[in-house]
PDB file of C-alpha atoms in Angstrom:
ATOM      1  CA  MET O   1      83.649  98.890 100.410  1.00  0.00           C
ATOM      2  CA  GLN O   2      86.796  97.089 101.526  1.00  0.00           C
ATOM      3  CA  THR O   3      86.645  95.427 104.936  1.00  0.00           C
ATOM      4  CA  LEU O   4      89.565  95.048 107.312  1.00  0.00           C
ATOM      5  CA  THR O   5      89.768  91.398 106.239  1.00  0.00           C
ATOM      6  CA  ASP O   6      89.985  92.498 102.598  1.00  0.00           C
ATOM      7  CA  ILE O   7      92.754  95.002 103.375  1.00  0.00           C
ATOM      8  CA  ARG O   8      94.793  92.492 105.368  1.00  0.00           C
ATOM      9  CA  ARG O   9      94.457  89.839 102.646  1.00  0.00           C
ATOM     10  CA  THR O  10      95.351  92.274  99.863  1.00  0.00           C
ATOM     11  CA  LEU O  11      98.494  93.448 101.647  1.00  0.00           C
ATOM     12  CA  ASP O  12      99.489  89.931 102.717  1.00  0.00           C
ATOM     13  CA  GLU O  13      99.236  88.703  99.117  1.00  0.00           C
ATOM     14  CA  ARG O  14     101.739  91.381  98.118  1.00  0.00           C
ATOM     15  CA  GLY O  15     104.031  90.956 101.105  1.00  0.00           C
ATOM     16  CA  MET O  16     103.163  94.449 102.351  1.00  0.00           C
ATOM     17  CA  ARG O  17     102.651  95.866 105.820  1.00  0.00           C
ATOM     18  CA  PRO O  18     101.498  99.348 106.914  1.00  0.00           C
ATOM     19  CA  LYS O  19     104.487 101.659 107.313  1.00  0.00           C
ATOM     20  CA  HIS O  20     104.593 103.490 110.615  1.00  0.00           C
ATOM     21  CA  ALA O  21     107.147 105.962 109.258  1.00  0.00           C
ATOM     22  CA  LEU O  22     104.599 107.136 106.668  1.00  0.00           C
ATOM     23  CA  GLY O  23     101.757 107.369 109.174  1.00  0.00           C
ATOM     24  CA  GLN O  24      99.813 104.535 107.544  1.00  0.00           C
ATOM     25  CA  ASN O  25      96.830 103.953 109.802  1.00  0.00           C
ATOM     26  CA  PHE O  26      93.951 102.982 107.541  1.00  0.00           C
ATOM     27  CA  LEU O  27      90.452 104.151 108.468  1.00  0.00           C
ATOM     28  CA  VAL O  28      88.363 100.956 108.420  1.00  0.00           C
ATOM     29  CA  ASP O  29      85.090 102.035 110.052  1.00  0.00           C
ATOM     30  CA  HIS O  30      82.589 102.122 107.180  1.00  0.00           C
ATOM     31  CA  ASN O  31      80.090 104.274 109.052  1.00  0.00           C
ATOM     32  CA  LEU O  32      82.720 106.940 109.668  1.00  0.00           C
ATOM     33  CA  ILE O  33      83.910 106.836 106.068  1.00  0.00           C
ATOM     34  CA  THR O  34      80.341 107.406 104.910  1.00  0.00           C
ATOM     35  CA  ARG O  35      79.935 110.169 107.459  1.00  0.00           C
ATOM     36  CA  LEU O  36      83.036 111.938 106.157  1.00  0.00           C
ATOM     37  CA  VAL O  37      81.866 111.744 102.531  1.00  0.00           C
ATOM     38  CA  ASP O  38      78.375 112.916 103.540  1.00  0.00           C
ATOM     39  CA  ALA O  39      79.816 115.869 105.465  1.00  0.00           C
ATOM     40  CA  ALA O  40      81.821 116.910 102.404  1.00  0.00           C
ATOM     41  CA  GLY O  41      78.664 116.903 100.304  1.00  0.00           C
ATOM     42  CA  VAL O  42      80.533 115.403  97.364  1.00  0.00           C
ATOM     43  CA  GLY O  43      78.438 115.152  94.232  1.00  0.00           C
ATOM     44  CA  PRO O  44      78.742 113.879  90.659  1.00  0.00           C
ATOM     45  CA  ALA O  45      81.614 115.304  88.588  1.00  0.00           C
ATOM     46  CA  GLU O  46      83.068 117.230  91.544  1.00  0.00           C
ATOM     47  CA  THR O  47      86.852 117.179  91.779  1.00  0.00           C
ATOM     48  CA  VAL O  48      88.207 115.783  95.040  1.00  0.00           C
ATOM     49  CA  LEU O  49      91.810 115.896  96.218  1.00  0.00           C
ATOM     50  CA  GLU O  50      92.612 112.901  98.415  1.00  0.00           C
ATOM     51  CA  VAL O  51      96.036 112.766 100.061  1.00  0.00           C
ATOM     52  CA  GLY O  52      97.119 109.396 101.425  1.00  0.00           C
ATOM     53  CA  PRO O  53      94.516 107.094  99.824  1.00  0.00           C
ATOM     54  CA  GLY O  54      96.148 103.939 101.179  1.00  0.00           C
ATOM     55  CA  THR O  55      94.354 100.890  99.784  1.00  0.00           C
ATOM     56  CA  GLY O  56      91.530 103.040  98.427  1.00  0.00           C
ATOM     57  CA  VAL O  57      88.644 102.507 100.859  1.00  0.00           C
ATOM     58  CA  LEU O  58      87.701 106.195 101.049  1.00  0.00           C
ATOM     59  CA  THR O  59      88.656 106.584  97.389  1.00  0.00           C
ATOM     60  CA  GLU O  60      86.026 104.053  96.357  1.00  0.00           C
ATOM     61  CA  ALA O  61      83.380 105.742  98.477  1.00  0.00           C
ATOM     62  CA  LEU O  62      84.101 109.063  96.734  1.00  0.00           C
ATOM     63  CA  LEU O  63      84.153 107.512  93.272  1.00  0.00           C
ATOM     64  CA  GLU O  64      80.846 105.784  93.930  1.00  0.00           C
ATOM     65  CA  ARG O  65      79.324 109.226  94.478  1.00  0.00           C
ATOM     66  CA  GLY O  66      80.414 110.155  90.959  1.00  0.00           C
ATOM     67  CA  ALA O  67      83.335 112.358  92.015  1.00  0.00           C
ATOM     68  CA  ARG O  68      86.552 112.784  90.051  1.00  0.00           C
ATOM     69  CA  VAL O  69      89.293 111.819  92.495  1.00  0.00           C
ATOM     70  CA  VAL O  70      92.844 113.119  92.234  1.00  0.00           C
ATOM     71  CA  ALA O  71      94.737 110.956  94.726  1.00  0.00           C
ATOM     72  CA  CYS O  72      98.281 111.609  95.918  1.00  0.00           C
ATOM     73  CA  GLU O  73     100.194 108.619  97.307  1.00  0.00           C
ATOM     74  CA  LEU O  74     103.784 108.703  98.577  1.00  0.00           C
ATOM     75  CA  ASP O  75     104.198 104.941  99.007  1.00  0.00           C
ATOM     76  CA  ASP O  76     105.230 103.314  95.708  1.00  0.00           C
ATOM     77  CA  ALA O  77     103.821  99.913  96.676  1.00  0.00           C
ATOM     78  CA  LEU O  78     100.427 101.365  97.524  1.00  0.00           C
ATOM     79  CA  GLY O  79     100.576 103.403  94.334  1.00  0.00           C
ATOM     80  CA  ASP O  80     101.052 100.179  92.370  1.00  0.00           C
ATOM     81  CA  LEU O  81      98.136  98.618  94.249  1.00  0.00           C
ATOM     82  CA  LEU O  82      95.838 101.527  93.409  1.00  0.00           C
ATOM     83  CA  GLU O  83      96.852 101.361  89.758  1.00  0.00           C
ATOM     84  CA  GLU O  84      95.940  97.666  89.719  1.00  0.00           C
ATOM     85  CA  THR O  85      92.701  97.779  91.716  1.00  0.00           C
ATOM     86  CA  ILE O  86      91.083 101.222  91.447  1.00  0.00           C
ATOM     87  CA  ALA O  87      92.298 102.686  88.150  1.00  0.00           C
ATOM     88  CA  PRO O  88      90.894  99.935  85.866  1.00  0.00           C
ATOM     89  CA  ARG O  89      87.427 100.218  87.442  1.00  0.00           C
ATOM     90  CA  TYR O  90      87.288 104.011  87.257  1.00  0.00           C
ATOM     91  CA  PRO O  91      89.430 104.933  84.233  1.00  0.00           C
ATOM     92  CA  GLU O  92      87.645 108.229  83.607  1.00  0.00           C
ATOM     93  CA  THR O  93      87.318 109.518  87.165  1.00  0.00           C
ATOM     94  CA  PHE O  94      90.415 108.307  89.045  1.00  0.00           C
ATOM     95  CA  GLU O  95      93.833 109.903  88.696  1.00  0.00           C
ATOM     96  CA  LEU O  96      96.906 108.991  90.738  1.00  0.00           C
ATOM     97  CA  ILE O  97      99.765 111.376  91.492  1.00  0.00           C
ATOM     98  CA  ARG O  98     102.775 109.705  93.059  1.00  0.00           C
ATOM     99  CA  GLY O  99     105.051 111.423  95.541  1.00  0.00           C
ATOM    100  CA  ASP O 100     104.889 113.840  98.450  1.00  0.00           C
ATOM    101  CA  CYS O 101     101.890 116.178  98.456  1.00  0.00           C
ATOM    102  CA  LEU O 102     104.144 119.067  99.530  1.00  0.00           C
ATOM    103  CA  ALA O 103     107.202 120.494  97.824  1.00  0.00           C
ATOM    104  CA  THR O 104     108.005 122.420 101.017  1.00  0.00           C
ATOM    105  CA  LYS O 105     106.085 123.136 104.203  1.00  0.00           C
ATOM    106  CA  THR O 106     104.568 126.170 102.507  1.00  0.00           C
ATOM    107  CA  ARG O 107     104.138 124.955  98.926  1.00  0.00           C
ATOM    108  CA  LEU O 108     102.055 122.240  97.306  1.00  0.00           C
ATOM    109  CA  ALA O 109     103.841 119.729  95.080  1.00  0.00           C
ATOM    110  CA  PRO O 110     103.917 121.102  91.510  1.00  0.00           C
ATOM    111  CA  ALA O 111     102.204 118.000  90.103  1.00  0.00           C
ATOM    112  CA  ILE O 112      99.164 118.642  92.300  1.00  0.00           C
ATOM    113  CA  ALA O 113      99.184 122.426  91.943  1.00  0.00           C
ATOM    114  CA  ASP O 114      99.399 122.166  88.152  1.00  0.00           C
ATOM    115  CA  ARG O 115      96.661 119.535  88.008  1.00  0.00           C
ATOM    116  CA  LEU O 116      94.197 121.477  90.147  1.00  0.00           C
ATOM    117  CA  GLY O 117      95.023 124.932  88.828  1.00  0.00           C
ATOM    118  CA  ARG O 118      92.059 127.222  89.483  1.00  0.00           C
ATOM    119  CA  GLU O 119      89.501 124.436  89.164  1.00  0.00           C
ATOM    120  CA  PRO O 120      87.065 124.272  92.106  1.00  0.00           C
ATOM    121  CA  PHE O 121      87.707 121.234  94.283  1.00  0.00           C
ATOM    122  CA  VAL O 122      87.208 119.817  97.757  1.00  0.00           C
ATOM    123  CA  HIS O 123      89.801 118.053  99.904  1.00  0.00           C
ATOM    124  CA  VAL O 124      88.652 114.815 101.549  1.00  0.00           C
ATOM    125  CA  ALA O 125      91.193 112.533 103.203  1.00  0.00           C
ATOM    126  CA  ASN O 126      92.323 110.383 106.076  1.00  0.00           C
ATOM    127  CA  LEU O 127      95.471 112.454 106.401  1.00  0.00           C
ATOM    128  CA  PRO O 128      98.861 111.086 107.429  1.00  0.00           C
ATOM    129  CA  TYR O 129      99.650 112.968 110.631  1.00  0.00           C
ATOM    130  CA  ALA O 130     102.996 114.347 109.456  1.00  0.00           C
ATOM    131  CA  CYS O 131     101.574 116.377 106.576  1.00  0.00           C
ATOM    132  CA  ALA O 132      98.231 117.417 108.073  1.00  0.00           C
ATOM    133  CA  THR O 133      98.975 120.888 109.463  1.00  0.00           C
ATOM    134  CA  PRO O 134     101.183 122.246 106.639  1.00  0.00           C
ATOM    135  CA  LEU O 135      98.889 120.830 103.946  1.00  0.00           C
ATOM    136  CA  LEU O 136      95.760 122.376 105.440  1.00  0.00           C
ATOM    137  CA  MET O 137      97.496 125.743 105.811  1.00  0.00           C
ATOM    138  CA  VAL O 138      98.746 125.653 102.209  1.00  0.00           C
ATOM    139  CA  LEU O 139      95.278 124.838 100.879  1.00  0.00           C
ATOM    140  CA  LEU O 140      93.624 127.502 103.046  1.00  0.00           C
ATOM    141  CA  THR O 141      96.005 130.311 102.191  1.00  0.00           C
ATOM    142  CA  GLY O 142      97.014 129.470  98.640  1.00  0.00           C
ATOM    143  CA  PHE O 143      94.070 127.715  97.000  1.00  0.00           C
ATOM    144  CA  PRO O 144      90.832 129.686  97.331  1.00  0.00           C
ATOM    145  CA  ALA O 145      89.288 127.319  94.752  1.00  0.00           C
ATOM    146  CA  CYS O 146      89.278 124.653  97.488  1.00  0.00           C
ATOM    147  CA  ARG O 147      85.782 125.090  98.908  1.00  0.00           C
ATOM    148  CA  GLY O 148      86.409 122.954 101.962  1.00  0.00           C
ATOM    149  CA  MET O 149      88.576 120.394 103.724  1.00  0.00           C
ATOM    150  CA  TYR O 150      87.016 117.326 105.358  1.00  0.00           C
ATOM    151  CA  VAL O 151      89.734 115.274 106.971  1.00  0.00           C
ATOM    152  CA  THR O 152      90.775 113.020 109.793  1.00  0.00           C
ATOM    153  CA  VAL O 153      93.675 114.354 111.841  1.00  0.00           C
ATOM    154  CA  GLN O 154      95.249 113.785 115.222  1.00  0.00           C
ATOM    155  CA  ARG O 155      92.861 115.180 117.823  1.00  0.00           C
ATOM    156  CA  GLU O 156      95.553 117.587 119.021  1.00  0.00           C
ATOM    157  CA  VAL O 157      95.604 119.145 115.542  1.00  0.00           C
ATOM    158  CA  GLY O 158      91.819 119.418 115.555  1.00  0.00           C
ATOM    159  CA  ASP O 159      91.946 121.131 118.957  1.00  0.00           C
ATOM    160  CA  ARG O 160      94.503 123.631 117.666  1.00  0.00           C
ATOM    161  CA  LEU O 161      92.453 124.459 114.588  1.00  0.00           C
ATOM    162  CA  GLY O 162      89.421 125.349 116.678  1.00  0.00           C
ATOM    163  CA  ALA O 163      91.164 126.905 119.689  1.00  0.00           C
ATOM    164  CA  SER O 164      90.639 130.378 121.131  1.00  0.00           C
ATOM    165  CA  ALA O 165      92.895 132.513 123.320  1.00  0.00           C
ATOM    166  CA  SER O 166      91.325 131.027 126.455  1.00  0.00           C
ATOM    167  CA  ASP O 167      92.562 127.557 125.482  1.00  0.00           C
ATOM    168  CA  GLY O 168      96.188 128.189 126.408  1.00  0.00           C
ATOM    169  CA  LYS O 169      99.083 126.643 124.544  1.00  0.00           C
ATOM    170  CA  VAL O 170      96.938 124.891 121.892  1.00  0.00           C
ATOM    171  CA  TYR O 171      96.000 128.337 120.527  1.00  0.00           C
ATOM    172  CA  GLY O 172      98.363 129.681 117.918  1.00  0.00           C
ATOM    173  CA  GLN O 173      98.969 130.685 114.339  1.00  0.00           C
ATOM    174  CA  ILE O 174      96.921 127.878 112.800  1.00  0.00           C
ATOM    175  CA  SER O 175      93.992 128.695 115.090  1.00  0.00           C
ATOM    176  CA  VAL O 176      93.954 132.297 113.900  1.00  0.00           C
ATOM    177  CA  VAL O 177      94.470 131.566 110.205  1.00  0.00           C
ATOM    178  CA  ALA O 178      92.062 128.620 110.056  1.00  0.00           C
ATOM    179  CA  GLN O 179      89.217 130.446 111.784  1.00  0.00           C
ATOM    180  CA  TRP O 180      89.848 133.626 109.819  1.00  0.00           C
ATOM    181  CA  LEU O 181      89.551 131.855 106.463  1.00  0.00           C
ATOM    182  CA  ALA O 182      87.164 129.014 107.337  1.00  0.00           C
ATOM    183  CA  ARG O 183      84.430 127.803 109.630  1.00  0.00           C
ATOM    184  CA  VAL O 184      85.996 125.038 111.713  1.00  0.00           C
ATOM    185  CA  ARG O 185      83.887 122.264 113.207  1.00  0.00           C
ATOM    186  CA  THR O 186      84.421 118.771 114.572  1.00  0.00           C
ATOM    187  CA  ILE O 187      82.397 116.109 112.799  1.00  0.00           C
ATOM    188  CA  ALA O 188      83.381 113.227 115.082  1.00  0.00           C
ATOM    189  CA  THR O 189      85.996 111.987 117.535  1.00  0.00           C
ATOM    190  CA  LEU O 190      87.668 108.784 116.381  1.00  0.00           C
ATOM    191  CA  PRO O 191      89.096 106.297 118.890  1.00  0.00           C
ATOM    192  CA  PRO O 192      92.102 104.185 117.868  1.00  0.00           C
ATOM    193  CA  ALA O 193      89.839 101.178 117.187  1.00  0.00           C
ATOM    194  CA  CYS O 194      88.534 102.927 114.033  1.00  0.00           C
ATOM    195  CA  PHE O 195      91.920 102.420 112.360  1.00  0.00           C
ATOM    196  CA  TRP O 196      94.235  99.601 111.410  1.00  0.00           C
ATOM    197  CA  PRO O 197      96.876  99.434 112.707  1.00  0.00           C
ATOM    198  CA  ARG O 198      95.577 101.200 115.788  1.00  0.00           C
ATOM    199  CA  PRO O 199      97.404 104.484 116.417  1.00  0.00           C
ATOM    200  CA  GLU O 200      98.487 105.444 119.903  1.00  0.00           C
ATOM    201  CA  VAL O 201      96.427 108.640 119.824  1.00  0.00           C
ATOM    202  CA  THR O 202      92.808 109.620 119.410  1.00  0.00           C
ATOM    203  CA  SER O 203      91.861 111.255 116.123  1.00  0.00           C
ATOM    204  CA  ALA O 204      89.252 113.778 115.039  1.00  0.00           C
ATOM    205  CA  MET O 205      87.217 114.227 111.890  1.00  0.00           C
ATOM    206  CA  ILE O 206      87.312 117.934 111.070  1.00  0.00           C
ATOM    207  CA  ALA O 207      85.569 120.185 108.566  1.00  0.00           C
ATOM    208  CA  LEU O 208      87.101 123.476 107.435  1.00  0.00           C
ATOM    209  CA  GLU O 209      84.516 125.199 105.249  1.00  0.00           C
ATOM    210  CA  ARG O 210      85.880 128.217 103.439  1.00  0.00           C
ATOM    211  CA  ARG O 211      84.336 131.577 104.232  1.00  0.00           C
ATOM    212  CA  ASP O 212      83.002 133.671 101.375  1.00  0.00           C
ATOM    213  CA  ALA O 213      85.824 135.870 100.117  1.00  0.00           C
ATOM    214  CA  SER O 214      83.543 138.910 100.095  1.00  0.00           C
ATOM    215  CA  ALA O 215      83.012 138.520 103.853  1.00  0.00           C
ATOM    216  CA  LEU O 216      86.703 138.457 104.748  1.00  0.00           C
ATOM    217  CA  GLU O 217      88.436 141.463 106.261  1.00  0.00           C
ATOM    218  CA  ASP O 218      92.115 142.100 106.720  1.00  0.00           C
ATOM    219  CA  GLY O 219      91.941 143.358 110.286  1.00  0.00           C
ATOM    220  CA  ARG O 220      91.278 146.927 109.175  1.00  0.00           C
ATOM    221  CA  GLY O 221      87.800 146.401 107.788  1.00  0.00           C
ATOM    222  CA  GLU O 222      89.044 146.163 104.210  1.00  0.00           C
ATOM    223  CA  PRO O 223      88.544 143.212 101.811  1.00  0.00           C
ATOM    224  CA  VAL O 224      91.372 140.744 101.373  1.00  0.00           C
ATOM    225  CA  THR O 225      92.420 139.716  97.882  1.00  0.00           C
ATOM    226  CA  PRO O 226      93.274 136.036  97.332  1.00  0.00           C
ATOM    227  CA  GLU O 227      96.859 136.979  96.545  1.00  0.00           C
ATOM    228  CA  ARG O 228      97.401 138.368 100.053  1.00  0.00           C
ATOM    229  CA  ARG O 229      96.210 135.422 102.127  1.00  0.00           C
ATOM    230  CA  ALA O 230      99.554 133.661 102.409  1.00  0.00           C
ATOM    231  CA  GLU O 231     101.195 136.970 103.360  1.00  0.00           C
ATOM    232  CA  VAL O 232      98.613 137.546 106.080  1.00  0.00           C
ATOM    233  CA  ALA O 233      99.341 134.072 107.451  1.00  0.00           C
ATOM    234  CA  GLY O 234     103.030 134.977 107.412  1.00  0.00           C
ATOM    235  CA  ALA O 235     102.357 138.139 109.409  1.00  0.00           C
ATOM    236  CA  VAL O 236     100.463 136.131 112.013  1.00  0.00           C
ATOM    237  CA  ALA O 237     103.293 133.575 112.109  1.00  0.00           C
ATOM    238  CA  GLU O 238     105.760 136.346 112.937  1.00  0.00           C
ATOM    239  CA  LEU O 239     103.649 137.375 115.915  1.00  0.00           C
ATOM    240  CA  PHE O 240     103.521 133.792 117.216  1.00  0.00           C
ATOM    241  CA  ARG O 241     107.139 132.923 116.442  1.00  0.00           C
ATOM    242  CA  ASN O 242     108.130 133.495 120.085  1.00  0.00           C
ATOM    243  CA  ARG O 243     104.713 133.156 121.663  1.00  0.00           C
ATOM    244  CA  ARG O 244     105.937 133.544 125.240  1.00  0.00           C
ATOM    245  CA  GLN O 245     107.788 136.727 124.391  1.00  0.00           C
ATOM    246  CA  THR O 246     105.993 139.970 125.172  1.00  0.00           C
ATOM    247  CA  ILE O 247     104.460 141.816 122.261  1.00  0.00           C
ATOM    248  CA  GLY O 248     106.756 144.748 122.991  1.00  0.00           C
ATOM    249  CA  ARG O 249     109.850 142.591 122.522  1.00  0.00           C
ATOM    250  CA  THR O 250     108.372 141.041 119.378  1.00  0.00           C
ATOM    251  CA  LEU O 251     107.740 144.492 117.922  1.00  0.00           C
ATOM    252  CA  LYS O 252     111.281 145.534 118.745  1.00  0.00           C
ATOM    253  CA  ARG O 253     112.629 142.415 117.043  1.00  0.00           C
ATOM    254  CA  LEU O 254     110.608 143.300 113.941  1.00  0.00           C
ATOM    255  CA  GLY O 255     111.645 146.933 113.991  1.00  0.00           C
ATOM    256  CA  ALA O 256     108.223 148.330 114.950  1.00  0.00           C
ATOM    257  CA  GLY O 257     107.304 150.798 117.669  1.00  0.00           C
ATOM    258  CA  ALA O 258     105.017 150.338 120.661  1.00  0.00           C
ATOM    259  CA  ASP O 259     102.437 152.606 118.990  1.00  0.00           C
ATOM    260  CA  VAL O 260     101.355 149.534 116.975  1.00  0.00           C
ATOM    261  CA  CYS O 261      99.680 148.289 120.160  1.00  0.00           C
ATOM    262  CA  GLU O 262      97.487 151.367 120.658  1.00  0.00           C
ATOM    263  CA  GLY O 263      93.890 150.412 121.397  1.00  0.00           C
ATOM    264  CA  LEU O 264      94.582 146.688 121.055  1.00  0.00           C
ATOM    265  CA  CYS O 265      96.942 145.649 123.821  1.00  0.00           C
ATOM    266  CA  VAL O 266      99.879 146.818 125.883  1.00  0.00           C
ATOM    267  CA  PRO O 267     103.526 145.991 125.131  1.00  0.00           C
ATOM    268  CA  GLY O 268     103.656 143.717 128.165  1.00  0.00           C
ATOM    269  CA  ASP O 269     100.931 141.418 126.782  1.00  0.00           C
ATOM    270  CA  ARG O 270     101.676 138.200 124.941  1.00  0.00           C
ATOM    271  CA  VAL O 271     100.126 137.454 121.565  1.00  0.00           C
ATOM    272  CA  GLU O 272      98.716 134.171 122.863  1.00  0.00           C
ATOM    273  CA  ALA O 273      96.405 136.220 125.118  1.00  0.00           C
ATOM    274  CA  LEU O 274      94.824 138.101 122.180  1.00  0.00           C
ATOM    275  CA  GLU O 275      91.675 136.897 120.463  1.00  0.00           C
ATOM    276  CA  ILE O 276      91.689 136.272 116.719  1.00  0.00           C
ATOM    277  CA  GLY O 277      90.360 139.692 115.695  1.00  0.00           C
ATOM    278  CA  ALA O 278      92.986 141.486 117.766  1.00  0.00           C
ATOM    279  CA  VAL O 279      95.789 139.351 116.332  1.00  0.00           C
ATOM    280  CA  LEU O 280      94.666 140.191 112.798  1.00  0.00           C
ATOM    281  CA  ARG O 281      94.454 143.909 113.555  1.00  0.00           C
ATOM    282  CA  LEU O 282      97.891 143.840 115.166  1.00  0.00           C
ATOM    283  CA  ALA O 283      99.286 142.057 112.125  1.00  0.00           C
ATOM    284  CA  ALA O 284      97.630 144.651 109.880  1.00  0.00           C
ATOM    285  CA  ARG O 285      99.401 147.460 111.679  1.00  0.00           C
ATOM    286  CA  LEU O 286     102.682 145.614 111.862  1.00  0.00           C
ATOM    287  CA  LEU O 287     102.890 144.573 108.242  1.00  0.00           C
ATOM    288  CA  PRO O 288     100.540 146.822 106.269  1.00  0.00           C
ATOM    289  CA  ALA O 289     102.083 145.814 102.958  1.00  0.00           C
ATOM    290  CA  ALA O 290     101.024 142.222 103.659  1.00  0.00           C
ATOM    291  CA  MET O 291      97.473 143.216 104.546  1.00  0.00           C
ATOM    292  CA  ARG O 292      96.394 145.356 101.592  1.00  0.00           C
TER     293      ARG O 292
END
């Protein structure tokens, strides 16, 4: 496994430096890398999506477990490095996709979507901060074949994923959607010293383990088909769009009556005060077509 000295030397030889604009903070703590791979339970021949492989430290750890790694790298120079150092050693199990992992904030890049298709896979990555939240939401809502996501993110993002209504402003759409579709847990808290260069924030290693589809409900006690998950997330997003606005005003904006609140809340409440189950039931009543 590459050491920090190895990474520095490799980049220096190529006249490269980590790019702050691309969120390049390489995870260099070997114990934490092993812990992340162990948590993901990656086994031989399993397909792994890794976004932001950097110099390939985590990539190598996954490949050594026998996984097939589909890595997506935005930085052309790092892409060239991976082609020179990782690809020749793992020609059958390493595949590099160059470019942004997202086509839009709500859609995976076609190259990745086409490659993964309906094939079961797991997402394991030291995620660049800028893409973390939209990428996790896209995988959760649009790719039920992704059995789980095991990633490092900014601790603030980790807090939001696991938040409840009692946690104040960190609770929101991603809290509801993530906990509806997955079991969210923190594997470890990562201080800046675990990375090079050191970021200015603390990070978290998070697991999002997909719930069995047969156990999901749409807020009305009915099963949710895979095709409706993104629409459900959209309904929740509408409720949180103006989170400080009263629910009554939100309903009026969306052309719904106060009767939608019956038994769940009162029009003077705010959505940020409702627990996850209540938000889902409210969304079900508000947008029934999106919750079938």
